[in-house]
Amino acid sequence: MAMTEEERFRFDLTGFLVRPAILTPDEVAEIVDQADRIRHNPESLPPEQRAIPGGAASLLIDHPKVIEVLHEIIGPDVRLEACGLTWRLKGECHGELHGGGPGQADPIFGYRVKNGRIHAGMVRVVFELTDVKKEDGATCFIVGSHKANFPMHPDHMSWEEGKESEFLMRYECPAGSAIFFTENLCHAGPVWKRDTPRIAILHAYAHLATHWHRLKIPPEVMAGLPREKLAYFREPWIADFRTSPATINTMERFMGNEEAPVNTDHQP
Ligand SMILES: O=C(O)CCC(=O)C(=O)O
Ligand SMILES: [Fe+2]
């Protein structure tokens, strides 16, 4: 098992987990440089690096410190469904608290534990590329709400200072940290309070058999990714019974078969 017992306990209890500084300072600097160019000067980058997860950011697709956690909380077959860059200036926000409560019944987002194993639906991973302090205004969570059986109560739906729920939790972490949270955890992207921007990359991973987001990654960015990273974007199915025995959509099959298609969901 790759997660420590404490990490497993913490993720199950709260619905989120911080793995501090899994990236080296050089890796952070390279991805920040790419993010800065995407935001301010995309023409200075080759086309396949002008969006996440191309270029330096492709390191994050299959980072071992991330994948080992996903294998434990989603399962051995994981897909990457969505990726994006957050470059948030002071005063900007993503939005109100959302998610949590009985949505856990939905197999796409649901969270359950059976026979000593966590089965989370979609899991988001935030890669913070700057040092984050609790008061900065990064993603915040209503802990435990991923398992709540009753609808989120309005008294617990504010992230404003003085009005916030006693269950609202924020994190602090050094640059290069990964924050995992189940999509069924009530969370928000509140107002960013720091003078310097929040630079973060958000990924959404899911079980290989599920498909929520249609792919928004530009085809030229996909075309620039090596096969072992494209494997995380393979088509969302488990077994093909048109063959006998059934063909299983494993990572190995994808890698060993140049013809195996990625989820080319770009078409209308
Ligand atoms: O921007 C954030 O901190 C949270 C983003 C969020 O809620 C989401 O992507 O679902
Ligand atoms: Fe969200």
mmCIF file of C-alpha atoms and ligand atoms in Angstrom:
data_model
loop_
_atom_site.group_PDB
_atom_site.id
_atom_site.type_symbol
_atom_site.label_atom_id
_atom_site.label_comp_id
_atom_site.label_asym_id
_atom_site.label_seq_id
_atom_site.Cartn_x
_atom_site.Cartn_y
_atom_site.Cartn_z
ATOM 1 C CA MET A 1 0.000 0.000 0.000
ATOM 2 C CA ALA A 2 1.422 3.338 -1.040
ATOM 3 C CA MET A 3 -0.611 5.627 1.206
ATOM 4 C CA THR A 4 0.401 5.687 4.837
ATOM 5 C CA GLU A 5 -2.201 4.592 7.368
ATOM 6 C CA GLU A 6 -2.427 8.179 8.520
ATOM 7 C CA GLU A 7 -3.075 9.415 4.954
ATOM 8 C CA ARG A 8 -5.819 6.821 4.466
ATOM 9 C CA PHE A 9 -7.419 7.715 7.798
ATOM 10 C CA ARG A 10 -7.236 11.420 7.000
ATOM 11 C CA PHE A 11 -8.623 11.117 3.458
ATOM 12 C CA ASP A 12 -11.499 8.915 4.607
ATOM 13 C CA LEU A 13 -12.361 11.154 7.562
ATOM 14 C CA THR A 14 -12.131 14.527 5.834
ATOM 15 C CA GLY A 15 -12.473 13.783 2.094
ATOM 16 C CA PHE A 16 -9.199 15.469 1.163
ATOM 17 C CA LEU A 17 -5.460 14.935 1.485
ATOM 18 C CA VAL A 18 -2.378 17.120 1.010
ATOM 19 C CA ARG A 19 0.875 15.548 -0.184
ATOM 20 C CA PRO A 20 3.404 18.338 0.377
ATOM 21 C CA ALA A 21 6.146 19.188 -2.138
ATOM 22 C CA ILE A 22 5.976 16.151 -4.417
ATOM 23 C CA LEU A 23 7.555 18.295 -7.162
ATOM 24 C CA THR A 24 11.140 19.574 -7.063
ATOM 25 C CA PRO A 25 11.759 23.345 -7.177
ATOM 26 C CA ASP A 26 13.074 22.953 -10.767
ATOM 27 C CA GLU A 27 9.921 21.106 -11.863
ATOM 28 C CA VAL A 28 7.768 23.820 -10.271
ATOM 29 C CA ALA A 29 9.787 26.575 -11.971
ATOM 30 C CA GLU A 30 9.427 24.947 -15.407
ATOM 31 C CA ILE A 31 5.663 24.512 -15.098
ATOM 32 C CA VAL A 32 5.241 28.059 -13.741
ATOM 33 C CA ASP A 33 7.213 29.382 -16.725
ATOM 34 C CA GLN A 34 4.926 27.466 -19.099
ATOM 35 C CA ALA A 35 1.816 28.683 -17.232
ATOM 36 C CA ASP A 36 3.058 32.276 -17.411
ATOM 37 C CA ARG A 37 3.608 31.984 -21.177
ATOM 38 C CA ILE A 38 0.203 30.310 -21.716
ATOM 39 C CA ARG A 39 -1.366 33.222 -19.896
ATOM 40 C CA HIS A 40 0.694 36.124 -21.254
ATOM 41 C CA ASN A 41 2.589 35.066 -24.366
ATOM 42 C CA PRO A 42 1.341 31.780 -25.859
ATOM 43 C CA GLU A 43 3.122 32.400 -29.177
ATOM 44 C CA SER A 44 6.442 31.955 -27.364
ATOM 45 C CA LEU A 45 5.505 28.278 -26.920
ATOM 46 C CA PRO A 46 5.211 25.599 -29.614
ATOM 47 C CA PRO A 47 1.506 24.785 -30.295
ATOM 48 C CA GLU A 48 1.609 21.464 -28.408
ATOM 49 C CA GLN A 49 2.602 23.311 -25.200
ATOM 50 C CA ARG A 50 0.030 26.127 -25.363
ATOM 51 C CA ALA A 51 -2.426 24.356 -23.078
ATOM 52 C CA ILE A 52 -2.361 22.021 -20.088
ATOM 53 C CA PRO A 53 -1.362 19.140 -20.002
ATOM 54 C CA GLY A 54 1.226 19.676 -22.780
ATOM 55 C CA GLY A 55 4.878 20.546 -22.287
ATOM 56 C CA ALA A 56 6.360 20.768 -18.796
ATOM 57 C CA ALA A 57 2.914 20.214 -17.232
ATOM 58 C CA SER A 58 2.725 16.731 -18.778
ATOM 59 C CA LEU A 59 4.863 15.603 -15.854
ATOM 60 C CA LEU A 60 1.725 15.860 -13.710
ATOM 61 C CA ILE A 61 -0.410 13.435 -15.778
ATOM 62 C CA ASP A 62 1.215 10.320 -14.339
ATOM 63 C CA HIS A 63 3.265 11.560 -11.410
ATOM 64 C CA PRO A 64 3.990 8.434 -9.320
ATOM 65 C CA LYS A 65 3.136 10.166 -6.012
ATOM 66 C CA VAL A 66 -0.288 10.945 -7.467
ATOM 67 C CA ILE A 67 -1.006 7.735 -9.340
ATOM 68 C CA GLU A 68 -0.192 5.562 -6.320
ATOM 69 C CA VAL A 69 -2.837 7.388 -4.286
ATOM 70 C CA LEU A 70 -5.406 7.225 -7.113
ATOM 71 C CA HIS A 71 -4.890 3.483 -7.425
ATOM 72 C CA GLU A 72 -5.820 3.144 -3.771
ATOM 73 C CA ILE A 73 -8.807 5.472 -3.715
ATOM 74 C CA ILE A 74 -10.268 4.952 -7.228
ATOM 75 C CA GLY A 75 -8.865 1.581 -8.279
ATOM 76 C CA PRO A 76 -6.214 0.141 -10.585
ATOM 77 C CA ASP A 77 -7.836 1.505 -13.789
ATOM 78 C CA VAL A 78 -7.752 5.281 -13.805
ATOM 79 C CA ARG A 79 -8.460 7.850 -16.530
ATOM 80 C CA LEU A 80 -7.698 11.552 -16.662
ATOM 81 C CA GLU A 81 -10.839 13.410 -17.729
ATOM 82 C CA ALA A 82 -10.053 17.077 -17.448
ATOM 83 C CA CYS A 83 -7.091 19.379 -16.813
ATOM 84 C CA GLY A 84 -6.855 23.113 -16.509
ATOM 85 C CA LEU A 85 -4.734 26.029 -15.461
ATOM 86 C CA THR A 86 -5.839 28.331 -12.651
ATOM 87 C CA TRP A 87 -4.140 31.721 -12.706
ATOM 88 C CA ARG A 88 -6.193 33.581 -10.105
ATOM 89 C CA LEU A 89 -5.624 37.241 -9.360
ATOM 90 C CA LYS A 90 -6.430 38.964 -6.085
ATOM 91 C CA GLY A 91 -10.204 39.417 -5.799
ATOM 92 C CA GLU A 92 -11.070 36.644 -8.270
ATOM 93 C CA CYS A 93 -12.818 33.432 -7.266
ATOM 94 C CA HIS A 94 -14.074 30.170 -8.745
ATOM 95 C CA GLY A 95 -17.319 30.191 -6.801
ATOM 96 C CA GLU A 96 -19.518 29.112 -3.935
ATOM 97 C CA LEU A 97 -19.429 25.899 -1.938
ATOM 98 C CA HIS A 98 -20.818 23.033 -4.026
ATOM 99 C CA GLY A 99 -21.081 19.241 -3.843
ATOM 100 C CA GLY A 100 -21.417 17.135 -0.732
ATOM 101 C CA GLY A 101 -24.350 15.324 0.830
ATOM 102 C CA PRO A 102 -26.475 12.631 -0.798
ATOM 103 C CA GLY A 103 -24.666 12.975 -4.145
ATOM 104 C CA GLN A 104 -22.568 10.128 -2.805
ATOM 105 C CA ALA A 105 -25.257 7.806 -4.166
ATOM 106 C CA ASP A 106 -24.162 8.746 -7.685
ATOM 107 C CA PRO A 107 -21.567 6.221 -8.859
ATOM 108 C CA ILE A 108 -19.762 8.907 -10.897
ATOM 109 C CA PHE A 109 -19.009 11.047 -7.833
ATOM 110 C CA GLY A 110 -19.863 8.706 -4.984
ATOM 111 C CA TYR A 111 -17.625 7.811 -2.113
ATOM 112 C CA ARG A 112 -17.808 4.517 -0.271
ATOM 113 C CA VAL A 113 -15.613 2.099 1.623
ATOM 114 C CA LYS A 114 -16.111 -1.651 1.404
ATOM 115 C CA ASN A 115 -13.977 -4.572 2.571
ATOM 116 C CA GLY A 116 -11.247 -2.235 3.763
ATOM 117 C CA ARG A 117 -10.983 -0.453 0.401
ATOM 118 C CA ILE A 118 -11.886 3.079 -0.598
ATOM 119 C CA HIS A 119 -13.922 3.421 -3.799
ATOM 120 C CA ALA A 120 -14.096 7.109 -4.656
ATOM 121 C CA GLY A 121 -15.745 8.263 -7.874
ATOM 122 C CA MET A 122 -14.156 11.272 -9.503
ATOM 123 C CA VAL A 123 -11.131 12.617 -7.636
ATOM 124 C CA ARG A 124 -9.729 16.079 -8.259
ATOM 125 C CA VAL A 125 -6.054 16.791 -7.805
ATOM 126 C CA VAL A 126 -4.897 20.371 -7.330
ATOM 127 C CA PHE A 127 -1.207 21.029 -7.959
ATOM 128 C CA GLU A 128 -0.294 24.234 -6.129
ATOM 129 C CA LEU A 129 2.659 25.884 -7.870
ATOM 130 C CA THR A 130 3.251 28.589 -5.254
ATOM 131 C CA ASP A 131 3.492 28.406 -1.465
ATOM 132 C CA VAL A 132 -0.037 28.634 -0.059
ATOM 133 C CA LYS A 133 -1.000 29.973 3.373
ATOM 134 C CA LYS A 134 -4.351 29.258 5.033
ATOM 135 C CA GLU A 135 -5.469 32.871 4.702
ATOM 136 C CA ASP A 136 -4.660 33.130 0.949
ATOM 137 C CA GLY A 137 -7.999 31.734 -0.256
ATOM 138 C CA ALA A 138 -7.124 28.452 -1.958
ATOM 139 C CA THR A 139 -9.684 25.640 -2.271
ATOM 140 C CA CYS A 140 -11.567 24.995 0.982
ATOM 141 C CA PHE A 141 -13.646 22.038 2.106
ATOM 142 C CA ILE A 142 -16.543 21.110 4.397
ATOM 143 C CA VAL A 143 -14.863 18.089 5.902
ATOM 144 C CA GLY A 144 -16.886 14.884 6.118
ATOM 145 C CA SER A 145 -19.521 16.154 3.669
ATOM 146 C CA HIS A 146 -18.479 13.507 1.091
ATOM 147 C CA LYS A 147 -20.247 10.984 3.355
ATOM 148 C CA ALA A 148 -23.133 13.170 4.523
ATOM 149 C CA ASN A 149 -26.559 11.545 4.231
ATOM 150 C CA PHE A 150 -28.632 14.721 4.361
ATOM 151 C CA PRO A 151 -28.531 17.726 2.018
ATOM 152 C CA MET A 152 -25.942 20.379 2.810
ATOM 153 C CA HIS A 153 -27.476 22.685 5.414
ATOM 154 C CA PRO A 154 -27.553 26.415 4.540
ATOM 155 C CA ASP A 155 -25.876 27.279 7.874
ATOM 156 C CA HIS A 156 -22.772 25.475 6.584
ATOM 157 C CA MET A 157 -22.619 26.953 3.093
ATOM 158 C CA SER A 158 -20.579 30.122 3.605
ATOM 159 C CA TRP A 159 -16.844 30.649 3.268
ATOM 160 C CA GLU A 160 -17.021 34.272 4.383
ATOM 161 C CA GLU A 161 -14.956 35.185 7.408
ATOM 162 C CA GLY A 162 -17.091 35.152 10.556
ATOM 163 C CA LYS A 163 -19.931 33.271 8.814
ATOM 164 C CA GLU A 164 -18.100 30.140 7.817
ATOM 165 C CA SER A 165 -19.025 26.641 8.967
ATOM 166 C CA GLU A 166 -17.037 25.228 11.865
ATOM 167 C CA PHE A 167 -16.393 22.280 9.528
ATOM 168 C CA LEU A 168 -14.777 24.415 6.838
ATOM 169 C CA MET A 169 -11.124 23.528 6.486
ATOM 170 C CA ARG A 170 -8.330 25.182 4.525
ATOM 171 C CA TYR A 171 -4.846 23.929 3.815
ATOM 172 C CA GLU A 172 -1.409 25.401 3.636
ATOM 173 C CA CYS A 173 1.401 23.854 1.665
ATOM 174 C CA PRO A 174 4.695 24.562 -0.068
ATOM 175 C CA ALA A 175 4.881 25.031 -3.853
ATOM 176 C CA GLY A 176 4.774 21.709 -5.703
ATOM 177 C CA SER A 177 2.196 20.052 -3.425
ATOM 178 C CA ALA A 178 -0.730 17.908 -4.569
ATOM 179 C CA ILE A 179 -4.146 18.159 -2.920
ATOM 180 C CA PHE A 180 -6.550 15.277 -3.555
ATOM 181 C CA PHE A 181 -10.275 15.558 -2.913
ATOM 182 C CA THR A 182 -13.290 13.482 -3.806
ATOM 183 C CA GLU A 183 -15.698 15.344 -6.059
ATOM 184 C CA ASN A 184 -18.444 14.509 -3.582
ATOM 185 C CA LEU A 185 -16.788 16.639 -0.910
ATOM 186 C CA CYS A 186 -18.455 20.035 -0.555
ATOM 187 C CA HIS A 187 -15.793 22.533 -1.663
ATOM 188 C CA ALA A 188 -15.271 26.037 -3.022
ATOM 189 C CA GLY A 189 -12.745 28.160 -4.830
ATOM 190 C CA PRO A 190 -13.110 31.307 -2.709
ATOM 191 C CA VAL A 191 -11.820 34.842 -3.291
ATOM 192 C CA TRP A 192 -8.055 34.903 -3.700
ATOM 193 C CA LYS A 193 -6.591 37.356 -1.202
ATOM 194 C CA ARG A 194 -2.888 37.473 -1.933
ATOM 195 C CA ASP A 195 -1.205 40.165 -4.058
ATOM 196 C CA THR A 196 0.603 37.546 -6.158
ATOM 197 C CA PRO A 197 -1.500 35.152 -8.281
ATOM 198 C CA ARG A 198 -2.614 31.666 -7.385
ATOM 199 C CA ILE A 199 -0.956 29.447 -9.972
ATOM 200 C CA ALA A 200 -2.374 25.954 -9.842
ATOM 201 C CA ILE A 201 -3.227 23.077 -12.162
ATOM 202 C CA LEU A 202 -6.392 21.068 -11.589
ATOM 203 C CA HIS A 203 -6.860 17.527 -12.849
ATOM 204 C CA ALA A 204 -9.980 15.368 -12.621
ATOM 205 C CA TYR A 205 -9.332 11.614 -12.521
ATOM 206 C CA ALA A 206 -12.005 8.938 -12.671
ATOM 207 C CA HIS A 207 -12.539 5.209 -12.954
ATOM 208 C CA LEU A 208 -11.738 3.899 -16.442
ATOM 209 C CA ALA A 209 -15.381 2.885 -16.906
ATOM 210 C CA THR A 210 -16.859 6.322 -16.279
ATOM 211 C CA HIS A 211 -17.005 9.441 -18.398
ATOM 212 C CA TRP A 212 -18.269 12.791 -17.138
ATOM 213 C CA HIS A 213 -16.316 15.586 -18.821
ATOM 214 C CA ARG A 214 -16.047 15.752 -22.568
ATOM 215 C CA LEU A 215 -12.441 16.406 -23.499
ATOM 216 C CA LYS A 216 -11.459 20.047 -24.025
ATOM 217 C CA ILE A 217 -7.739 19.569 -24.640
ATOM 218 C CA PRO A 218 -6.740 20.917 -28.083
ATOM 219 C CA PRO A 219 -5.867 18.100 -30.547
ATOM 220 C CA GLU A 220 -2.365 19.525 -31.152
ATOM 221 C CA VAL A 221 -1.640 19.290 -27.408
ATOM 222 C CA MET A 222 -2.850 15.677 -27.334
ATOM 223 C CA ALA A 223 -0.705 14.925 -30.393
ATOM 224 C CA GLY A 224 2.399 16.144 -28.536
ATOM 225 C CA LEU A 225 1.998 13.700 -25.631
ATOM 226 C CA PRO A 226 3.985 10.459 -25.499
ATOM 227 C CA ARG A 227 2.017 7.222 -25.678
ATOM 228 C CA GLU A 228 2.460 6.381 -21.963
ATOM 229 C CA LYS A 229 0.796 9.665 -21.008
ATOM 230 C CA LEU A 230 -1.908 9.379 -23.692
ATOM 231 C CA ALA A 231 -2.779 6.082 -22.036
ATOM 232 C CA TYR A 232 -4.504 8.101 -19.291
ATOM 233 C CA PHE A 233 -6.871 9.438 -21.962
ATOM 234 C CA ARG A 234 -7.779 6.076 -23.458
ATOM 235 C CA GLU A 235 -11.380 5.300 -24.299
ATOM 236 C CA PRO A 236 -13.669 4.741 -21.280
ATOM 237 C CA TRP A 237 -14.489 1.032 -21.393
ATOM 238 C CA ILE A 238 -13.313 -2.095 -19.590
ATOM 239 C CA ALA A 239 -14.092 -5.125 -21.768
ATOM 240 C CA ASP A 240 -14.693 -5.664 -25.490
ATOM 241 C CA PHE A 241 -16.767 -8.810 -25.988
ATOM 242 C CA ARG A 242 -16.552 -8.609 -29.764
ATOM 243 C CA THR A 243 -13.399 -10.688 -29.370
ATOM 244 C CA SER A 244 -13.081 -14.051 -27.664
ATOM 245 C CA PRO A 245 -11.725 -13.999 -25.072
ATOM 246 C CA ALA A 246 -12.856 -10.455 -24.320
ATOM 247 C CA THR A 247 -10.272 -7.727 -24.836
ATOM 248 C CA ILE A 248 -9.546 -5.781 -21.658
ATOM 249 C CA ASN A 249 -8.753 -2.095 -21.960
ATOM 250 C CA THR A 250 -5.571 -2.226 -19.909
ATOM 251 C CA MET A 251 -2.740 0.273 -19.950
ATOM 252 C CA GLU A 252 -0.522 -2.504 -21.391
ATOM 253 C CA ARG A 253 -2.905 -3.150 -24.289
ATOM 254 C CA PHE A 254 -2.983 0.543 -25.100
ATOM 255 C CA MET A 255 0.810 0.799 -24.971
ATOM 256 C CA GLY A 256 1.311 -2.329 -27.061
ATOM 257 C CA ASN A 257 -1.188 -1.360 -29.774
ATOM 258 C CA GLU A 258 -0.450 1.833 -31.679
ATOM 259 C CA GLU A 259 -3.907 1.572 -33.258
ATOM 260 C CA ALA A 260 -5.755 1.755 -29.937
ATOM 261 C CA PRO A 261 -7.592 5.076 -29.994
ATOM 262 C CA VAL A 262 -7.467 7.744 -27.340
ATOM 263 C CA ASN A 263 -10.735 9.270 -26.286
ATOM 264 C CA THR A 264 -10.994 11.596 -29.273
ATOM 265 C CA ASP A 265 -13.947 13.412 -27.863
ATOM 266 C CA HIS A 266 -13.069 16.691 -29.561
ATOM 267 C CA GLN A 267 -15.608 16.330 -32.312
ATOM 268 C CA PRO A 268 -19.017 17.934 -31.766
HETATM 269 O O1 LIG B 1 -10.748 26.904 -7.813
HETATM 270 C C1 LIG B 1 -10.811 26.188 -6.816
HETATM 271 O O2 LIG B 1 -10.102 26.350 -5.830
HETATM 272 C C2 LIG B 1 -11.821 25.074 -6.791
HETATM 273 C C3 LIG B 1 -12.192 24.629 -8.162
HETATM 274 C C4 LIG B 1 -13.407 23.782 -8.201
HETATM 275 O O3 LIG B 1 -14.269 23.858 -7.418
HETATM 276 C C5 LIG B 1 -13.561 22.829 -9.297
HETATM 277 O O4 LIG B 1 -12.758 22.850 -10.244
HETATM 278 O O5 LIG B 1 -14.475 21.989 -9.232
HETATM 279 FE FE FE B 2 -15.723 22.098 -7.845
#
